[in-house]
Amino acid sequence: MHEQFIAHIRRKPDGSWDIPHYLLEHLQKTAAIAEKNAAKFHSATWGKVVGLAHDAGKGRIEWQEYLKLDSGYGYDDEANLEGKKGKIPHAIYGAMLAETLFGQFIGRVLAYCIAGHHAGLPDWSSAEGAGRASLQFQESQVKDLNNIEEFIREQVKAAKPEKPPWKFNKGLDFSLWIRMLFSSLVDADFLDTESYMDEEKARDRGGYCSLKELLDRFNAYMENLDANSENTKVNEIRRDIRRKCAEAAKEDQGIFSLSVPTGGGKTLSSLAFGLEHAIKHGLDRIIYVIPYTSIIEQNADVFRSVLGEDQVIEHHSSLEDDDLTIKSRLAAENWDAPIIVTTTVQFFESLFSAKPSRCRKLHNIARSVVILDEAQLIPIEFLGPILEAMQLLTEHYYVSFVISTATQPAFNAKAVNTFSGLKKVKEIIGSPEEVKKLYQSLRRYHTSFPANLAKQFTWEEIAQELKQYKQVLCIVSDRKSCRELYNLMPQGTFHLSALMCGQHRSEKIKEIKQKLKNKKPIRVISTQLVEAGVDFDFPVVYRALAGLDSIAQAAGRCNREGKLPELGKVIIFNPPKKSPMGILRKATDTTISLARLYNIDPMNYDLFEKYFEELYWKANSLDSKGIIKLLSPDLKDGGIFFRTASDRFKLIDDSLQKTILVRFGEGEKLIDLLKSAGPERWLMRKLQRYTVNIYHEEFLQLRKRGAIEEVWPNIYALVSNLDYSEDTGLLIEDTPYDPEKFMV
């Protein structure tokens, strides 16, 4: 009888029915994949049982009849399908079966995963607003488990898992483990279902080079690069940094810091560490986590040139479908590739997500090297849960982290005193004295602070100074200041801000780099979006007073290659307008307080720890949304609030912003196509390069004056290109907000 139970059914291209995907086969194959996934963190038996139980609710006559009615399978006459039943749940039956068979602890762990494998991990109760979606409520609706066929009950019962793989600590330990099991199940279910529903897609997966092959490619590339590079002091230092990274890779797994001034070659050096370290410890992949999409595109291009076009997977919102091969699209679903390049938002929001699509890849973070580029940009209000999750990934999931930045944040327990912080961080460059020596050896500019920190300069005064230079970059802290200063500059000056869509910014940055390379006159007024990873090399850089980390990053755009006959000039000035309220204001105030005590120098490595410690102390909270509490259960009743925590863990608060499509370049044609054809996936991917994020107040202003229209339900676009400037981007009225942070 059980051989007739079906999990899925599909039609062939000719309209006839294919052989069904039988339920027992699906449960066993899903269990085998989930077992393999969970074995990476010593939880193989848990993966197996959750795989066997996940679709147990389909093993009921009632659900089998629903499947046949819903699909039409077995019905020759379409008229017989009239009045078919509404949707009948199955996941909660498997969840309840697990709790019944294995009790409150083992059963509850499995129940969270099983109940959520389609809809997402649930909250335990309605206490945080989950209501009827809560696990507690769903389970209360299950009246009869006896109608699950005995052959399925016996399969699940026989697979009772071993005890948990380690003793759980308070905090995120238990909930992170459940989410990893959930990931192991969701990916296994997707893959086995795909193998039946879309055999061609399943065949396209995999086929990547081994990490050893990629290391051979890397070494060959570097040998050629070194042979053809100028023998400058900066290049000599970069080679030494790369050598130290290769040596440090032989050490035991753990958390590493890579403290290198901007322009020191962190990108390729960290790749050297990642490849060597992964091979040494038998790890599966290297994951680059980068704050800005503009840097992702830049770094991914570098990695592809080194390792091969088809070996590097980008996973971020700005990708166009045309940029993705079939394999890379599939790998982005579950990160099943050797080199992944992704955003800070994608990585950390996935770690705290309840959604199956986002959690699917989490088990592939286990047994990997994760390189956090520009880690100082992680939002302070989420540092508590992020640092705790990083420590747990290191201790239980065989993850090695590299915190790579010129301005090393103080992530240790002393600095983040109300949270555990990170333990035993190992500096790749060496001792504090060696790090200081490196910073001094890469000194390529002189920094001058205003003699009177209280005196504010007008934009007219700053503009007059900037006009003295043929090549100069000026960075300010908000877009209104950027426009005001830009409007005072001579014709031909460049403007960069987040009011320009991604495609617009990319084109401008490319043009600026070409002018710098050709030694042409070039003046640029920009917001802080150029401070991380945009490889500008100006002889003179002006920076409005800001956090010490921002000042150091801005300084990294000055004399980057060290080719000037003398030191470059970095000039800090006090602008007419204070930094935006919130963490940017606190960062500026922290810099000012340090400047009154010390001779501020962005190359003074000792100051960074003092700066970050004081900044963290000033922050309202390192866990402003209470994420740790929501995910820290009372182990007696398993009361975890996965969905509420997921909803609150937003590095970018999308409730405050709206995305609009702009008519820049190809965006004009794509918006018109959207209006006629609708939001097809490939089209929306292309349009992501032509979006600008604004606050709701600004959105309402644009609507009021008729500048935007709803081109599809809940999708808005500019009516014409009259509201988009080729020089400064979207034309909006000034508000007290600044959406520059949406660049993450």
GROMACS .gro file of C-alpha atoms in nm, residues 323-627:
model
  305
  323ASP     CA    1   2.568   3.819  -1.562
  324LEU     CA    2   2.481   3.476  -1.423
  325THR     CA    3   2.558   3.140  -1.575
  326ILE     CA    4   2.314   2.858  -1.504
  327LYS     CA    5   2.557   2.709  -1.253
  328SER     CA    6   2.612   3.038  -1.073
  329ARG     CA    7   2.237   3.095  -1.041
  330LEU     CA    8   2.200   2.751  -0.887
  331ALA     CA    9   2.500   2.794  -0.657
  332ALA     CA   10   2.365   3.128  -0.532
  333GLU     CA   11   2.061   2.940  -0.401
  334ASN     CA   12   2.264   2.733  -0.157
  335TRP     CA   13   2.625   2.859  -0.187
  336ASP     CA   14   2.746   2.524  -0.317
  337ALA     CA   15   3.059   2.666  -0.482
  338PRO     CA   16   3.423   2.712  -0.375
  339ILE     CA   17   3.431   3.094  -0.380
  340ILE     CA   18   3.127   3.300  -0.273
  341VAL     CA   19   3.121   3.680  -0.276
  342THR     CA   20   2.825   3.830  -0.094
  343THR     CA   21   2.708   4.132   0.104
  344THR     CA   22   2.712   4.200   0.477
  345VAL     CA   23   2.332   4.221   0.460
  346GLN     CA   24   2.293   3.886   0.280
  347PHE     CA   25   2.533   3.701   0.511
  348PHE     CA   26   2.420   3.823   0.853
  349GLU     CA   27   2.049   3.858   0.780
  350SER     CA   28   2.055   3.499   0.652
  351LEU     CA   29   2.217   3.385   0.978
  352PHE     CA   30   1.920   3.526   1.169
  353SER     CA   31   1.648   3.461   0.911
  354ALA     CA   32   1.344   3.237   0.946
  355LYS     CA   33   1.282   3.210   0.570
  356PRO     CA   34   1.360   2.879   0.393
  357SER     CA   35   1.505   3.056   0.088
  358ARG     CA   36   1.756   3.248   0.299
  359CYS     CA   37   1.833   2.972   0.548
  360ARG     CA   38   1.889   2.713   0.276
  361LYS     CA   39   2.257   2.803   0.240
  362LEU     CA   40   2.349   2.820   0.610
  363HIS     CA   41   2.482   2.465   0.640
  364ASN     CA   42   2.731   2.554   0.366
  365ILE     CA   43   2.876   2.825   0.590
  366ALA     CA   44   2.994   2.539   0.813
  367ARG     CA   45   3.345   2.422   0.724
  368SER     CA   46   3.441   2.745   0.548
  369VAL     CA   47   3.671   3.045   0.567
  370VAL     CA   48   3.468   3.365   0.604
  371ILE     CA   49   3.651   3.688   0.521
  372LEU     CA   50   3.480   4.000   0.656
  373ASP     CA   51   3.600   4.290   0.446
  374GLU     CA   52   3.572   4.638   0.603
  375ALA     CA   53   3.425   4.480   0.916
  376GLN     CA   54   3.415   4.815   1.096
  377LEU     CA   55   3.102   4.895   0.891
  378ILE     CA   56   2.889   4.630   1.065
  379PRO     CA   57   2.603   4.828   1.225
  380ILE     CA   58   2.679   4.879   1.593
  381GLU     CA   59   2.321   4.818   1.708
  382PHE     CA   60   2.350   4.454   1.591
  383LEU     CA   61   2.704   4.383   1.713
  384GLY     CA   62   2.590   4.180   2.013
  385PRO     CA   63   2.412   3.900   1.824
  386ILE     CA   64   2.657   3.914   1.532
  387LEU     CA   65   2.967   3.865   1.748
  388GLU     CA   66   2.801   3.586   1.946
  389ALA     CA   67   2.702   3.407   1.624
  390MET     CA   68   3.056   3.445   1.487
  391GLN     CA   69   3.204   3.292   1.802
  392LEU     CA   70   2.959   3.000   1.789
  393LEU     CA   71   3.033   2.934   1.421
  394THR     CA   72   3.402   2.917   1.510
  395GLU     CA   73   3.353   2.686   1.808
  396HIS     CA   74   3.100   2.438   1.667
  397TYR     CA   75   3.081   2.468   1.288
  398TYR     CA   76   3.447   2.470   1.179
  399VAL     CA   77   3.438   2.826   1.050
  400SER     CA   78   3.749   3.042   1.045
  401PHE     CA   79   3.691   3.418   1.027
  402VAL     CA   80   3.927   3.682   0.892
  403ILE     CA   81   3.840   4.036   1.004
  404SER     CA   82   4.006   4.235   0.727
  405THR     CA   83   4.026   4.614   0.748
  406ALA     CA   84   4.259   4.910   0.776
  407THR     CA   85   4.067   5.029   1.083
  408GLN     CA   86   4.040   4.721   1.301
  409PRO     CA   87   3.724   4.738   1.517
  410ALA     CA   88   3.754   4.643   1.883
  411PHE     CA   89   3.552   4.323   1.878
  412ASN     CA   90   3.715   4.176   2.188
  413ALA     CA   91   3.531   4.111   2.514
  414LYS     CA   92   3.691   4.411   2.684
  415ALA     CA   93   3.557   4.657   2.427
  416VAL     CA   94   3.206   4.516   2.403
  417ASN     CA   95   3.179   4.474   2.778
  418THR     CA   96   2.806   4.394   2.798
  419PHE     CA   97   2.851   4.103   2.554
  420SER     CA   98   3.099   3.819   2.529
  421GLY     CA   99   3.287   3.959   2.230
  422LEU     CA  100   3.532   3.749   2.030
  423LYS     CA  101   3.789   3.525   2.198
  424LYS     CA  102   4.154   3.476   2.103
  425VAL     CA  103   4.164   3.683   1.785
  426LYS     CA  104   4.498   3.616   1.611
  427GLU     CA  105   4.659   3.899   1.414
  428ILE     CA  106   4.800   3.771   1.083
  429ILE     CA  107   5.057   4.051   1.049
  430GLY     CA  108   5.209   3.964   1.385
  431SER     CA  109   5.266   4.147   1.712
  432PRO     CA  110   5.128   4.497   1.779
  433GLU     CA  111   5.478   4.632   1.713
  434GLU     CA  112   5.488   4.460   1.372
  435VAL     CA  113   5.145   4.601   1.282
  436LYS     CA  114   5.256   4.954   1.381
  437LYS     CA  115   5.572   4.910   1.174
  438LEU     CA  116   5.361   4.809   0.872
  439TYR     CA  117   5.138   5.116   0.909
  440GLN     CA  118   5.442   5.342   0.929
  441SER     CA  119   5.604   5.177   0.626
  442LEU     CA  120   5.290   5.240   0.417
  443ARG     CA  121   5.272   5.608   0.510
  444ARG     CA  122   5.189   5.781   0.182
  445TYR     CA  123   5.027   6.102   0.302
  446HIS     CA  124   5.038   6.370   0.567
  447THR     CA  125   4.717   6.440   0.761
  448SER     CA  126   4.629   6.784   0.892
  449PHE     CA  127   4.345   6.852   1.138
  450PRO     CA  128   4.199   7.200   1.190
  451ALA     CA  129   4.386   7.394   1.457
  452ASN     CA  130   4.052   7.502   1.604
  453LEU     CA  131   3.812   7.205   1.612
  454ALA     CA  132   3.520   7.434   1.703
  455LYS     CA  133   3.560   7.662   1.398
  456GLN     CA  134   3.328   7.570   1.111
  457PHE     CA  135   3.414   7.646   0.750
  458THR     CA  136   3.155   7.754   0.493
  459TRP     CA  137   3.109   7.556   0.173
  460GLU     CA  138   3.224   7.865  -0.018
  461GLU     CA  139   3.553   7.858   0.173
  462ILE     CA  140   3.601   7.487   0.108
  463ALA     CA  141   3.518   7.530  -0.262
  464GLN     CA  142   3.780   7.803  -0.294
  465GLU     CA  143   4.042   7.572  -0.146
  466LEU     CA  144   3.945   7.280  -0.370
  467LYS     CA  145   3.972   7.495  -0.682
  468GLN     CA  146   4.345   7.533  -0.614
  469TYR     CA  147   4.408   7.168  -0.704
  470LYS     CA  148   4.397   6.999  -1.044
  471GLN     CA  149   4.327   6.660  -0.889
  472VAL     CA  150   4.134   6.652  -0.561
  473LEU     CA  151   3.871   6.437  -0.386
  474CYS     CA  152   3.643   6.586  -0.119
  475ILE     CA  153   3.426   6.356   0.095
  476VAL     CA  154   3.134   6.482   0.304
  477SER     CA  155   2.895   6.302   0.537
  478ASP     CA  156   2.555   6.354   0.374
  479ARG     CA  157   2.407   6.401   0.029
  480LYS     CA  158   2.268   6.753   0.088
  481SER     CA  159   2.618   6.878   0.174
  482CYS     CA  160   2.748   6.692  -0.131
  483ARG     CA  161   2.508   6.878  -0.362
  484GLU     CA  162   2.566   7.217  -0.198
  485LEU     CA  163   2.943   7.192  -0.234
  486TYR     CA  164   2.920   7.045  -0.584
  487ASN     CA  165   2.706   7.342  -0.698
  488LEU     CA  166   2.986   7.580  -0.595
  489MET     CA  167   3.250   7.397  -0.798
  490PRO     CA  168   3.365   7.465  -1.157
  491GLN     CA  169   3.205   7.288  -1.451
  492GLY     CA  170   3.352   6.943  -1.505
  493THR     CA  171   3.356   6.854  -1.135
  494PHE     CA  172   3.220   6.504  -1.060
  495HIS     CA  173   2.948   6.423  -0.803
  496LEU     CA  174   2.896   6.084  -0.635
  497SER     CA  175   2.615   5.988  -0.395
  498ALA     CA  176   2.351   5.721  -0.333
  499LEU     CA  177   2.095   5.938  -0.518
  500MET     CA  178   2.265   5.804  -0.831
  501CYS     CA  179   2.164   5.452  -0.933
  502GLY     CA  180   2.424   5.175  -0.931
  503GLN     CA  181   2.480   5.186  -1.306
  504HIS     CA  182   2.528   5.564  -1.298
  505ARG     CA  183   2.781   5.544  -1.013
  506SER     CA  184   2.974   5.265  -1.184
  507GLU     CA  185   3.005   5.467  -1.504
  508LYS     CA  186   3.119   5.779  -1.317
  509ILE     CA  187   3.375   5.586  -1.109
  510LYS     CA  188   3.517   5.427  -1.424
  511GLU     CA  189   3.548   5.768  -1.587
  512ILE     CA  190   3.716   5.917  -1.279
  513LYS     CA  191   3.970   5.633  -1.266
  514GLN     CA  192   4.055   5.680  -1.631
  515LYS     CA  193   4.117   6.053  -1.583
  516LEU     CA  194   4.341   5.980  -1.284
  517LYS     CA  195   4.533   5.721  -1.484
  518ASN     CA  196   4.581   5.966  -1.771
  519LYS     CA  197   4.685   6.242  -1.526
  520LYS     CA  198   4.399   6.464  -1.638
  521PRO     CA  199   4.250   6.739  -1.414
  522ILE     CA  200   3.973   6.587  -1.200
  523ARG     CA  201   3.780   6.715  -0.900
  524VAL     CA  202   3.528   6.490  -0.720
  525ILE     CA  203   3.273   6.573  -0.449
  526SER     CA  204   3.138   6.255  -0.288
  527THR     CA  205   2.955   6.114   0.009
  528GLN     CA  206   3.120   5.838   0.213
  529LEU     CA  207   3.024   5.571  -0.042
  530VAL     CA  208   3.377   5.592  -0.189
  531GLU     CA  209   3.549   5.524   0.141
  532ALA     CA  210   3.540   5.145   0.129
  533GLY     CA  211   3.697   4.965  -0.162
  534VAL     CA  212   3.678   5.224  -0.443
  535ASP     CA  213   4.036   5.228  -0.566
  536PHE     CA  214   4.086   5.599  -0.625
  537ASP     CA  215   4.438   5.740  -0.611
  538PHE     CA  216   4.428   6.120  -0.559
  539PRO     CA  217   4.722   6.340  -0.458
  540VAL     CA  218   4.492   6.546  -0.232
  541VAL     CA  219   4.192   6.432  -0.027
  542TYR     CA  220   3.965   6.656   0.183
  543ARG     CA  221   3.741   6.496   0.447
  544ALA     CA  222   3.468   6.658   0.655
  545LEU     CA  223   3.506   6.576   1.025
  546ALA     CA  224   3.374   6.223   1.084
  547GLY     CA  225   3.454   5.903   1.271
  548LEU     CA  226   3.820   5.806   1.283
  549ASP     CA  227   3.746   5.495   1.078
  550SER     CA  228   3.589   5.707   0.802
  551ILE     CA  229   3.882   5.947   0.806
  552ALA     CA  230   4.129   5.660   0.775
  553GLN     CA  231   3.929   5.508   0.488
  554ALA     CA  232   3.912   5.846   0.312
  555ALA     CA  233   4.287   5.886   0.357
  556GLY     CA  234   4.331   5.552   0.182
  557ARG     CA  235   4.222   5.722  -0.143
  558CYS     CA  236   4.531   5.949  -0.121
  559ASN     CA  237   4.859   5.852  -0.293
  560ARG     CA  238   4.734   5.493  -0.287
  561GLU     CA  239   5.014   5.354  -0.502
  562GLY     CA  240   5.285   5.566  -0.336
  563LYS     CA  241   5.403   5.707  -0.669
  564LEU     CA  242   5.406   6.077  -0.575
  565PRO     CA  243   5.753   6.229  -0.529
  566GLU     CA  244   5.641   6.345  -0.184
  567LEU     CA  245   5.364   6.259   0.063
  568GLY     CA  246   5.005   6.319  -0.043
  569LYS     CA  247   4.784   6.562   0.148
  570VAL     CA  248   4.483   6.463   0.361
  571ILE     CA  249   4.303   6.769   0.498
  572ILE     CA  250   4.032   6.738   0.763
  573PHE     CA  251   3.790   7.029   0.795
  574ASN     CA  252   3.494   7.118   1.015
  575PRO     CA  253   3.195   7.163   0.778
  576PRO     CA  254   2.911   7.414   0.826
  577LYS     CA  255   2.671   7.131   0.905
  578LYS     CA  256   2.723   6.867   1.175
  579SER     CA  257   2.720   6.496   1.092
  580PRO     CA  258   2.372   6.335   1.073
  581MET     CA  259   2.216   6.243   1.406
  582GLY     CA  260   2.267   5.895   1.543
  583ILE     CA  261   2.578   5.683   1.517
  584LEU     CA  262   2.746   5.914   1.261
  585ARG     CA  263   2.720   6.207   1.503
  586LYS     CA  264   2.853   5.994   1.789
  587ALA     CA  265   3.143   5.877   1.571
  588THR     CA  266   3.236   6.237   1.489
  589ASP     CA  267   3.213   6.341   1.853
  590THR     CA  268   3.437   6.049   1.949
  591THR     CA  269   3.699   6.161   1.698
  592ILE     CA  270   3.686   6.517   1.833
  593SER     CA  271   3.730   6.397   2.193
  594LEU     CA  272   4.032   6.188   2.090
  595ALA     CA  273   4.176   6.479   1.891
  596ARG     CA  274   4.177   6.691   2.206
  597LEU     CA  275   4.382   6.426   2.385
  598TYR     CA  276   4.609   6.295   2.110
  599ASN     CA  277   4.780   6.401   1.790
  600ILE     CA  278   4.527   6.235   1.556
  601ASP     CA  279   4.689   6.042   1.274
  602PRO     CA  280   4.490   5.785   1.069
  603MET     CA  281   4.810   5.579   1.047
  604ASN     CA  282   4.836   5.560   1.427
  605TYR     CA  283   4.713   5.205   1.478
  606ASP     CA  284   4.694   5.241   1.858
  607LEU     CA  285   4.412   5.495   1.831
  608PHE     CA  286   4.164   5.261   1.658
  609GLU     CA  287   4.099   5.048   1.966
  610LYS     CA  288   4.053   5.357   2.184
  611TYR     CA  289   3.817   5.503   1.925
  612PHE     CA  290   3.598   5.195   1.890
  613GLU     CA  291   3.585   5.127   2.263
  614GLU     CA  292   3.457   5.479   2.328
  615LEU     CA  293   3.213   5.460   2.034
  616TYR     CA  294   3.065   5.129   2.154
  617TRP     CA  295   3.027   5.276   2.502
  618LYS     CA  296   2.834   5.571   2.355
  619ALA     CA  297   2.603   5.346   2.152
  620ASN     CA  298   2.254   5.305   2.298
  621SER     CA  299   2.280   4.927   2.266
  622LEU     CA  300   2.478   4.659   2.086
  623ASP     CA  301   2.153   4.463   2.053
  624SER     CA  302   1.891   4.733   2.008
  625LYS     CA  303   1.621   4.493   1.881
  626GLY     CA  304   1.659   4.237   2.161
  627ILE     CA  305   1.759   3.960   1.919
   0.00000   0.00000   0.00000
